XYZ file of C-alpha atoms in Angstrom:
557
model
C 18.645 112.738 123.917
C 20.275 115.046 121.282
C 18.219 117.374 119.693
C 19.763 117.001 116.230
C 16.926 115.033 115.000
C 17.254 113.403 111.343
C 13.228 112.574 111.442
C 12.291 116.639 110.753
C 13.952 115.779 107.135
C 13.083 113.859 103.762
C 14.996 112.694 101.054
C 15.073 114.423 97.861
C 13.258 113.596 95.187
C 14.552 111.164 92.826
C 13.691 109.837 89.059
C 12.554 106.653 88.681
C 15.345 105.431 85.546
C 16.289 101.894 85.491
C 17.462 102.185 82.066
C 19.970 104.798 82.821
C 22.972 104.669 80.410
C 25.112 107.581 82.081
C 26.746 104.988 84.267
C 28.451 103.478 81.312
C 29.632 106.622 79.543
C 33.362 108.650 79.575
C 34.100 112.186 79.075
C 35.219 112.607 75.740
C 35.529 116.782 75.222
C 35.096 119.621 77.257
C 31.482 121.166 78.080
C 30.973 124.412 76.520
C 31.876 127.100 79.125
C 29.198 129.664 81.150
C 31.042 131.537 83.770
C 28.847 133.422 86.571
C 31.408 134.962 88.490
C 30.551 138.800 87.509
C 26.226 137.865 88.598
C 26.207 134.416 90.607
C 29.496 135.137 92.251
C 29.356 139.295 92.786
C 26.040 138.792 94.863
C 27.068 136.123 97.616
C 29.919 138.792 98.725
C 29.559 140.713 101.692
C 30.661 143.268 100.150
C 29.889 143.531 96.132
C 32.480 144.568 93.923
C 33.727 147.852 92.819
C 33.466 149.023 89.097
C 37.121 148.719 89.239
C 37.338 145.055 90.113
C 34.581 144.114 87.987
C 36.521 145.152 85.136
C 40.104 143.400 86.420
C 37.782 140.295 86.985
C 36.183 140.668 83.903
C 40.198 140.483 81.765
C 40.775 137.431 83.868
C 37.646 135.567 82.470
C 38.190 137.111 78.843
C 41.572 135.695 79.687
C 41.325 132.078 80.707
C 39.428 131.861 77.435
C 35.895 132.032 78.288
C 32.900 132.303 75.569
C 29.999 132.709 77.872
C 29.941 135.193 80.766
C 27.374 136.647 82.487
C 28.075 140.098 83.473
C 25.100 141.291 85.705
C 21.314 141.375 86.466
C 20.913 145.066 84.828
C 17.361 145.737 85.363
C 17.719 144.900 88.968
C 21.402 146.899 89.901
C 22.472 150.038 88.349
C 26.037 148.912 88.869
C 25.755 146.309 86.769
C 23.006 148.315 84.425
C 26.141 150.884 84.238
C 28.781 147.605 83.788
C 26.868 146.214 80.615
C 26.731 149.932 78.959
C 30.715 150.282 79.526
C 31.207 146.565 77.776
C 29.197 147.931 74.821
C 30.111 151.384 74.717
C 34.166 150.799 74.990
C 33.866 147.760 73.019
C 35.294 146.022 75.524
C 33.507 142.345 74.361
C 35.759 140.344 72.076
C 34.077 139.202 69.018
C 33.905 135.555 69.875
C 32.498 136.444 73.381
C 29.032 136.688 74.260
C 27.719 138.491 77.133
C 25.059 137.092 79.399
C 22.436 138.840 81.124
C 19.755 137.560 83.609
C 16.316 138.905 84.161
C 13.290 137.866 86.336
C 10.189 136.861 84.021
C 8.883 140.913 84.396
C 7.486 142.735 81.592
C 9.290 146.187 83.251
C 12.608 143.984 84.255
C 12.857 142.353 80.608
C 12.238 145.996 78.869
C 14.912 147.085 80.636
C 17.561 144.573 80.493
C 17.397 145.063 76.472
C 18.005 148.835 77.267
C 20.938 147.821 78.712
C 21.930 145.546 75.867
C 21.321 148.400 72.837
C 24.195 148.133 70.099
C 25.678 144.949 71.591
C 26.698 142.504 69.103
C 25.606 139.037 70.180
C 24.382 138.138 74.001
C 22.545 135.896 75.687
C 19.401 137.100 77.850
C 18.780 134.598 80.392
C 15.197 134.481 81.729
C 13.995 132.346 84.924
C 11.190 131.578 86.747
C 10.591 129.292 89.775
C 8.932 125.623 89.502
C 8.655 123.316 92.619
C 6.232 122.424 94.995
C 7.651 124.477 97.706
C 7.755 127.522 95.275
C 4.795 127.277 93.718
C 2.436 126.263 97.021
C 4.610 127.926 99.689
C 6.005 131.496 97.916
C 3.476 132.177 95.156
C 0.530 130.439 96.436
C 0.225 129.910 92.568
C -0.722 126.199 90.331
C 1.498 124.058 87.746
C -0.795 125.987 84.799
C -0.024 129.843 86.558
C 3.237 128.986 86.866
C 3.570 127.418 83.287
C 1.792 130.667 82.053
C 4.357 133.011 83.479
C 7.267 131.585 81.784
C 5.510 131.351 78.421
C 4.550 135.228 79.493
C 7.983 135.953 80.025
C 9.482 134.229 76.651
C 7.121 136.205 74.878
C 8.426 139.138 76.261
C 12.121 138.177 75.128
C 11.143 137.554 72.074
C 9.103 141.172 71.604
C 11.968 142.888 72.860
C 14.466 141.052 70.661
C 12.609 142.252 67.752
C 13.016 146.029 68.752
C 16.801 145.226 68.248
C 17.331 143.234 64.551
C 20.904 143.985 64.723
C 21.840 142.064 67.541
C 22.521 138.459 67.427
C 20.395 137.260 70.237
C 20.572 133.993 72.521
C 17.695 133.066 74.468
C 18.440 130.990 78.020
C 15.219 129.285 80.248
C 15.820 128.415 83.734
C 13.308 125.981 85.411
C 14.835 127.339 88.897
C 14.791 124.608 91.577
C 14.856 122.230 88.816
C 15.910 120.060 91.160
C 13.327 119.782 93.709
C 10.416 119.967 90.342
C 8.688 117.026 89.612
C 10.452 115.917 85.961
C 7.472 115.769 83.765
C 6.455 119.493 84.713
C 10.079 121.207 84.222
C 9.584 119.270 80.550
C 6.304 120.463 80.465
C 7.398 124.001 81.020
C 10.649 123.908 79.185
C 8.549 122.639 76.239
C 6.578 125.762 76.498
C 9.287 128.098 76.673
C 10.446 126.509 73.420
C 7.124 127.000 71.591
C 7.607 130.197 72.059
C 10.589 130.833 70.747
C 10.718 128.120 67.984
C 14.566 127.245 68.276
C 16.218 124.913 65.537
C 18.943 122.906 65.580
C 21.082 125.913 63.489
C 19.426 129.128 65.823
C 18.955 126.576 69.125
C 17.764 128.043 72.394
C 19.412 127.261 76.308
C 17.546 125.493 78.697
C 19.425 125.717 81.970
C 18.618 122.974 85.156
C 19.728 124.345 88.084
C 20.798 123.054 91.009
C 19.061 126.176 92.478
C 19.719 124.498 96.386
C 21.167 120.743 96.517
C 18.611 118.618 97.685
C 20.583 115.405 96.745
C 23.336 113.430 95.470
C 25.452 113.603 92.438
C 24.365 110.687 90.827
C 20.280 111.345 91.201
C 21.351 114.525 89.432
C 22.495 112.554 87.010
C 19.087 110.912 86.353
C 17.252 113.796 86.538
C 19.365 115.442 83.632
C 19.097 112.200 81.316
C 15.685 112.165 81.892
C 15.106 115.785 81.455
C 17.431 114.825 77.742
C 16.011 111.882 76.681
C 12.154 112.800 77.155
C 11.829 116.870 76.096
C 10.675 117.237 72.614
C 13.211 118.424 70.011
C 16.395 117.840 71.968
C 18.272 118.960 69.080
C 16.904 122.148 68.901
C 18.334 123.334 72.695
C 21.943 123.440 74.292
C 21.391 121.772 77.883
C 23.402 123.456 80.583
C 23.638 122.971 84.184
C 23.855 125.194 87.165
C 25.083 123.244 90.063
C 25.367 124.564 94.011
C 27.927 123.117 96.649
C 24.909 122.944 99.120
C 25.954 119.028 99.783
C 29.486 119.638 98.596
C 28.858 117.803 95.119
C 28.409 120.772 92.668
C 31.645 119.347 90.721
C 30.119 116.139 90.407
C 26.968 116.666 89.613
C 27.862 118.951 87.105
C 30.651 116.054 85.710
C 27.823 113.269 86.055
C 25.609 115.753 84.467
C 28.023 115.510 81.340
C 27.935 112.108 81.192
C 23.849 112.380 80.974
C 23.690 114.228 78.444
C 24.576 118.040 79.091
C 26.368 120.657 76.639
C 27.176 123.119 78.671
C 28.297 124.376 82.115
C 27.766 127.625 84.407
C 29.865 127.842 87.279
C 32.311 130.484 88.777
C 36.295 130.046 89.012
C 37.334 128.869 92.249
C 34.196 128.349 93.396
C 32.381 131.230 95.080
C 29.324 131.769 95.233
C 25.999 131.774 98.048
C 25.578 129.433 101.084
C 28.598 126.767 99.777
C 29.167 127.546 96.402
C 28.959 127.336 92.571
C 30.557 124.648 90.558
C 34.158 125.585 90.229
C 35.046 125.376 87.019
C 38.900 125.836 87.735
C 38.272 122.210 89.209
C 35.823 121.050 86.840
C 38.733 121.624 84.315
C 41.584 120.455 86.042
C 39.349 117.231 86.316
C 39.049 116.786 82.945
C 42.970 117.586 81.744
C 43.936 115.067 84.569
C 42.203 112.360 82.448
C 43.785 113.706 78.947
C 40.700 115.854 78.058
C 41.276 118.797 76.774
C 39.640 121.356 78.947
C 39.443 124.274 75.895
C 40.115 127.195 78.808
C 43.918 128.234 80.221
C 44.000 127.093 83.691
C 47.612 126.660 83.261
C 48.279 129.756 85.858
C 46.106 129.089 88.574
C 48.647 131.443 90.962
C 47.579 134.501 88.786
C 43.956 133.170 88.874
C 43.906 132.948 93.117
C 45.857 136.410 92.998
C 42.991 138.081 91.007
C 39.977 136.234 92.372
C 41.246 136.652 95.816
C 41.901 140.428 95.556
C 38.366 141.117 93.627
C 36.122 139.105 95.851
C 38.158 139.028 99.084
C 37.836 135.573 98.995
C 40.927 133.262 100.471
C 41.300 129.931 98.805
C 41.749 127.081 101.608
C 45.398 125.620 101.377
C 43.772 122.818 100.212
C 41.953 123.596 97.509
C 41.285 120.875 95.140
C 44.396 120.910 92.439
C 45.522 124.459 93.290
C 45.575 125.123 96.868
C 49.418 126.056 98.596
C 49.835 122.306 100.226
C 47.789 119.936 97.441
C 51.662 119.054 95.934
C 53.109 119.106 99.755
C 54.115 115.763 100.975
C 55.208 115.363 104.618
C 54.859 112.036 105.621
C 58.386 109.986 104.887
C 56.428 107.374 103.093
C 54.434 109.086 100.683
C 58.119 111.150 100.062
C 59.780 108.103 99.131
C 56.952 106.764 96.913
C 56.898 109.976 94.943
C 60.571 110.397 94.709
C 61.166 106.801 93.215
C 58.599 107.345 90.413
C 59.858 110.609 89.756
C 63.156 108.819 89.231
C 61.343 106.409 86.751
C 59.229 109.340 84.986
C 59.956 110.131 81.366
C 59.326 112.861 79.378
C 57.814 111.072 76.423
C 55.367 108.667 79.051
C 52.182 109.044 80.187
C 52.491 110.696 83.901
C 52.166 108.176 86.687
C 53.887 109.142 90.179
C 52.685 108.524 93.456
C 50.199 111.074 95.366
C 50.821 113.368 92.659
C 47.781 112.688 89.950
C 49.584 115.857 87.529
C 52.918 117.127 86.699
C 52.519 119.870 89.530
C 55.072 121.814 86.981
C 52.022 121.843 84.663
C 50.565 124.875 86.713
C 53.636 126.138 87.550
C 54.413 124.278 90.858
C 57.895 123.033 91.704
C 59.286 119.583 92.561
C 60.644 121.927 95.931
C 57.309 122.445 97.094
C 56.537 118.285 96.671
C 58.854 117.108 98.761
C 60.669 118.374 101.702
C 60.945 117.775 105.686
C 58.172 118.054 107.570
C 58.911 121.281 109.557
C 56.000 122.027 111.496
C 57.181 121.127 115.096
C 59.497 123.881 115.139
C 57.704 126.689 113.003
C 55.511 127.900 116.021
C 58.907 128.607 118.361
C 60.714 130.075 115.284
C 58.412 132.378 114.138
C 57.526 133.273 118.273
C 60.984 134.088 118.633
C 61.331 136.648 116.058
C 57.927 138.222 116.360
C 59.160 138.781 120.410
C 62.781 140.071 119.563
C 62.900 141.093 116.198
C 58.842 142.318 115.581
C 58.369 140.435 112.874
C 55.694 138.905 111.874
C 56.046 136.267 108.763
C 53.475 134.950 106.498
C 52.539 131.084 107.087
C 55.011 130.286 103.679
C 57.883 131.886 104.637
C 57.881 130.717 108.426
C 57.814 126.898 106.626
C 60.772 127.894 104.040
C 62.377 129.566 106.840
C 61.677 126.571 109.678
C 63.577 124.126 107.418
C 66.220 126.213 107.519
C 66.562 126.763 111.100
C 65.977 122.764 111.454
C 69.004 121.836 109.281
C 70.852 124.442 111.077
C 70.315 123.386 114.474
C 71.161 119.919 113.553
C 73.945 121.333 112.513
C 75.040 122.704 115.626
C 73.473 120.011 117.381
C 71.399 122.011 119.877
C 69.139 124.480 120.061
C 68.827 127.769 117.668
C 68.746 131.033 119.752
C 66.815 133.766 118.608
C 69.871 135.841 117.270
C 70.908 133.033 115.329
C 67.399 132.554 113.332
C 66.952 136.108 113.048
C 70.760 135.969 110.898
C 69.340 132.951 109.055
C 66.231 134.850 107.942
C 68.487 138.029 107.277
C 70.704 136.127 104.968
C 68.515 133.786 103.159
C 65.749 136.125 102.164
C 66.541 139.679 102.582
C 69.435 139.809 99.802
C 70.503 143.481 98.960
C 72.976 141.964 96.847
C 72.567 140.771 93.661
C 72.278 140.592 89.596
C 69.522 143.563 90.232
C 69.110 146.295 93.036
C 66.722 149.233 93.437
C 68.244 152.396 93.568
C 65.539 154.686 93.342
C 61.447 154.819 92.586
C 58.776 157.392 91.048
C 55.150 156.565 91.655
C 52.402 158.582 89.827
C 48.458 157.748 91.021
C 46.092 158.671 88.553
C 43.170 156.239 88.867
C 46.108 153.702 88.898
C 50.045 153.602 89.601
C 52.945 154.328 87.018
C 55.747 153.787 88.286
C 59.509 154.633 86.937
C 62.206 152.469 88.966
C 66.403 153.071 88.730
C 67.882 150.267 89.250
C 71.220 148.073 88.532
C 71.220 145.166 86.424
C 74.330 142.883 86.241
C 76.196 146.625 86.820
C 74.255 148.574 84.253
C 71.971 151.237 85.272
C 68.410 151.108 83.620
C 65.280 153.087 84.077
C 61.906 150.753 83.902
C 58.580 152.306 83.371
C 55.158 150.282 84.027
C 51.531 150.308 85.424
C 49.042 148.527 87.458
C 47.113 148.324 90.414
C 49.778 149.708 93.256
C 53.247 149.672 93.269
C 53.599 145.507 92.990
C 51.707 145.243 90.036
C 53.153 148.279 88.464
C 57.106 147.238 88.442
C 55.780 143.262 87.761
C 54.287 144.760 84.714
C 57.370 146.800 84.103
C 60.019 143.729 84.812
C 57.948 141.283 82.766
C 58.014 144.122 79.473
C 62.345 144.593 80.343
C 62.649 140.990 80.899
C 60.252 138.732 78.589
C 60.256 136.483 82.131
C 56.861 135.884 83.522
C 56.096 137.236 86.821
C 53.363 136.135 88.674
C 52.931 137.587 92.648
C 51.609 134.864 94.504
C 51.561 136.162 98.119
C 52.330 139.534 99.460
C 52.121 141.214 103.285
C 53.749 143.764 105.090
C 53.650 145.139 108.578
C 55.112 148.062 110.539
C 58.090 147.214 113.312
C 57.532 149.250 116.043
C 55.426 152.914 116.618
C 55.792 156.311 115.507
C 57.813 158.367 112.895
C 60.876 156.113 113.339
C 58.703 152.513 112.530
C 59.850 150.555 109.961
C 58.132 148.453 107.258
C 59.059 144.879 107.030
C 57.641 143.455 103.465
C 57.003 139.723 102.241
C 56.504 138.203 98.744
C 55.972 135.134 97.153
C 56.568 135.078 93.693
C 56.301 132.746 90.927
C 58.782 133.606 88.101
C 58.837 131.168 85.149
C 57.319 127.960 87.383
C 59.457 128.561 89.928
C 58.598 129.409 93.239
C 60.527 132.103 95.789
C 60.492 134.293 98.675
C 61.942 137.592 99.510
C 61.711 139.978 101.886
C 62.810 143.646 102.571
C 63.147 146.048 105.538
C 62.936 149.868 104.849
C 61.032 152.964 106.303
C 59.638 153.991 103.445
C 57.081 151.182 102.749
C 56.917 151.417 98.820
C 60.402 150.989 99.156
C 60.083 147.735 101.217
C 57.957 145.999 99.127
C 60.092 146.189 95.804
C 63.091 145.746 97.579
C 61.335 142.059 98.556
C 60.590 141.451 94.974
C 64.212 142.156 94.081
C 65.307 140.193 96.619
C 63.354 137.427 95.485
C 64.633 137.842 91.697
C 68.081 137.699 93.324
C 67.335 134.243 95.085
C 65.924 132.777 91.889
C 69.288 133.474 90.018
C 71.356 131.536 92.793
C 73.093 128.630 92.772
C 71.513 127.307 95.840
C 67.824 128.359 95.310
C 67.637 127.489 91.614
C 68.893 123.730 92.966
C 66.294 123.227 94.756
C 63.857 124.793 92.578
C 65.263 121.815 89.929
């Protein structure tokens, strides 16, 4: 007998609503925007983020074209305490932004979090309080009415606070948390409280936020619980509704799409996804959802490469190959049928008609994928031996994408020859496909400066004229993309980069990888050198040199 037994669990609690009218409703317009990444996100990493990627991750959300961010918990973290003053204090917060903050319902916590907020323009304070059964009777030992009296206790306390600060154009936000495991007529109850307090109307409305605190059930009883929630508190006009959904069950994109359809305004979630235990809604997702059905989504998710790049590097988070709508192999087809399918639509696809091709529910050239990447031949019997080969012989090591790119061209090759591929001979292929020293542009010469970040001057030849290049970012990548993309008016997105040593000691070399996306199109180079600065911009030039020839920029079409 196993002892993974079912009977130790219950069902979630559902809502009683046999007059339900989500079921029959479409998405019409995007939700109004609440990204979490810089709170939610920051504390489900192992390790928290630095000052210095909380500002890079903070440009990326300004970015994309979000309204509502929350930025920290600033009574509780002096990080993020010191993260709110530097918005404020280097003006950093675009005028149609608004900052979010969340507090605990504390007197001390809710003093300080407007302390935090002094001389900010307009901001949301977000204030929170559990509400179920298991809270309430298990945590707090506490009733519905002490309970009920803490959150009216803590809007109170906004609201004092607020006052202290008349210039400020402030936001109030409720959270019911574990809305979803609350009985329905108590987080209305309480809501409705919270609201008394703070007397919202339909021109100054308040936020009340149901959150999926911990998934206890499916999408669709979500659904109810939100149309319920909308169709039963008092004054609905006088509140924006927003969701917070988890990934506990793996349906925090559909609840929070379902949600819509019941009635909700708005949305918090985090890009990509991260968050604690499973996840936060990803919005990148939610959004990509709606465009796919010819809804605008109202936030740039049109560069999801430079969004991975970013998120990846600030979190340390990897995003899974296949990631819904962005992931590296979502536009990969390697079965021969679903090929064929896609390439005979593709032949019937028209510029001026709605999109309709096989497997592929977008134009992957609408994030800047290429029809190369969709279809080519399935390559993964001999990509194991390849790259085994030249790690034994050669030491090198190459990054899953360039051992595919590379495997197709030992597999056309060999059938070429019509036998087998020695080592030598894909060791010559890799050297002559991807490490091009020859070219339009070549590096003749570098200067770094690090101070707090790189600047970095590069002498190189273009099309046989010399030309200095100046630019900055974080390392030596970063600083000549930012310098290229100011010489060139191309844009430069890195989209995968590694680099290893090839042997020990003084006399090791640095091999170099990078996978760049310049203008929508995808390429590889890569770069041997001792000096290891040196390797990695010779890769990028190599890879600039493969997207200007003949044979690369064919495929890439």
């Amino acid at each position: 007998m196993s002892s993974f037994d079912y009977r130790k669990y219950r069902p979630g609690p559902v809502v009683r609503l046999p007059d339900r009218t989500w079921p029959n409703r479409v998405i019409e317009q995007a939700p109004r925007w609440a990204s979490v990444d810089l709170r939610d996100g920051n504390q489900a990493l192992i390790e928290p983020m630095s000052v210095a990627q909380k500002r890079r991750l903070w440009s990326l959300l300004v970015e994309v074209g979000l309204k509502d961010i929350e930025v920290g918990f600033p009574a509780a973290s002096q990080p993020d305490y010191d993260f709110v003053r530097w918005l404020i204090e280097e003006e950093e917060i675009p005028g149609d932004v608004r900052i979010q903050v969340l507090v605990q319902a504390r007197e001390d916590l809710i003093q300080r979090t407007f302390e935090a907020l002094r001389g900010v323009s307009q901001a949301i304070v977000h204030v929170y309080n559990s509400t179920s059964p298991v809270q309430r009777d298990w945590v707090f030992g506490q009733g519905r009415e002490t309970i009920k009296a803490l959150a009216v206790r803590g809007a109170e306390w906004l609201r004092r606070e607020a006052a202290k600060y008349p210039g400020t154009d402030w936001t109030f936000q409720y959270s019911p948390e574990s809305f979803t495991a609350t009985e329905p007529d108590f987080a209305i109850e309480v809501c409705e409280a919270v609201m008394g307090v703070w007397e919202p109307t339909p021109e100054r409305p308040c936020i009340i936020n149901l959150p999926a605190t911990v998934e206890v059930a499916s999408p669709n009883v979500f659904a109810d619980q939100v149309e319920y929630f909308a169709t039963n508190v008092r004054d609905r006009d006088h509140l924006i509704l927003s969701v917070h959904t988890h990934n506990d069950r793996g349906g925090a994109v559909a609840a929070a799409e379902l949600a819509l359809l019941a009635g909700a305004d708005r949305v918090e979630g985090t890009l990509l996804g991260n968050g604690e235990r499973t996840g936060n809604m990803d919005i990148v997702t939610l959004a990509m959802n709606l465009y796919s059905q010819g809804v605008d989504p109202r936030i740039d998710v049109s560069r999801p490469d430079r969004i991975i790049q970013v998120v990846k590097e600030c979190t340390g988070m990897p995003v899974h190959p296949r990631h819904p709508w962005v992931g590296d192999l979502v536009y990969t087809a390697f079965s021969g049928s679903h090929q064929d399918a896609i390439r005979k639509c593709l032949r019937r696809q028209t510029a001026d008609a709605p999109w309709q091709v096989a497997y592929l529910p977008i134009d992957p050239c609408d994030i800047g994928r290429t029809y190369e990447a969709v279809i080519r031949v399935n390559s993964q019997s001999g990509k194991g031996g390849m790259a085994f080969l030249l790690e034994r012989d050669y030491g090198l090591s190459l990054p899953r994408w360039l051992q595919t790119e590379l495997a197709r061209l030992v597999q056309a090759e060999s059938e070429r020859r019509g036998g087998e591929l020695v080592a030598a001979g894909v060791h010559e292929l890799f050297r002559t496909h991807f490490v091009v020293d020859q070219g339009s542009v070549q590096l003749l010469g570098y200067r770094l400066d690090r101070n707090g970040h790189e600047v970095i001057e590069v002498r190189m030849v273009e099309e046989g004229v010399e030309r200095v290049l100046r630019g900055e970012g974080n390392g030596a990548i970063e600083a000549f993309v930012d310098a290229w993309m100011r010489h060139s008016g191309r844009r430069l997105d890195v989209v995968d980069y590694s680099e290893h040593a090839i042997g020990v000691g003084t006399d090791a070399e640095a091999a170099a990888y990078v996978l760049l996306n310049l203008d929508g199109q995808r390429v590889a180079g890569a770069a041997i050198h001792q000096d290891t600065v040196s390797a990695s911009l010779r890769a990028v030039f190599s890879a600039i040199n493969r997207a200007a020839s003949p044979v690369v920029a064919a495929q890439a079409a």
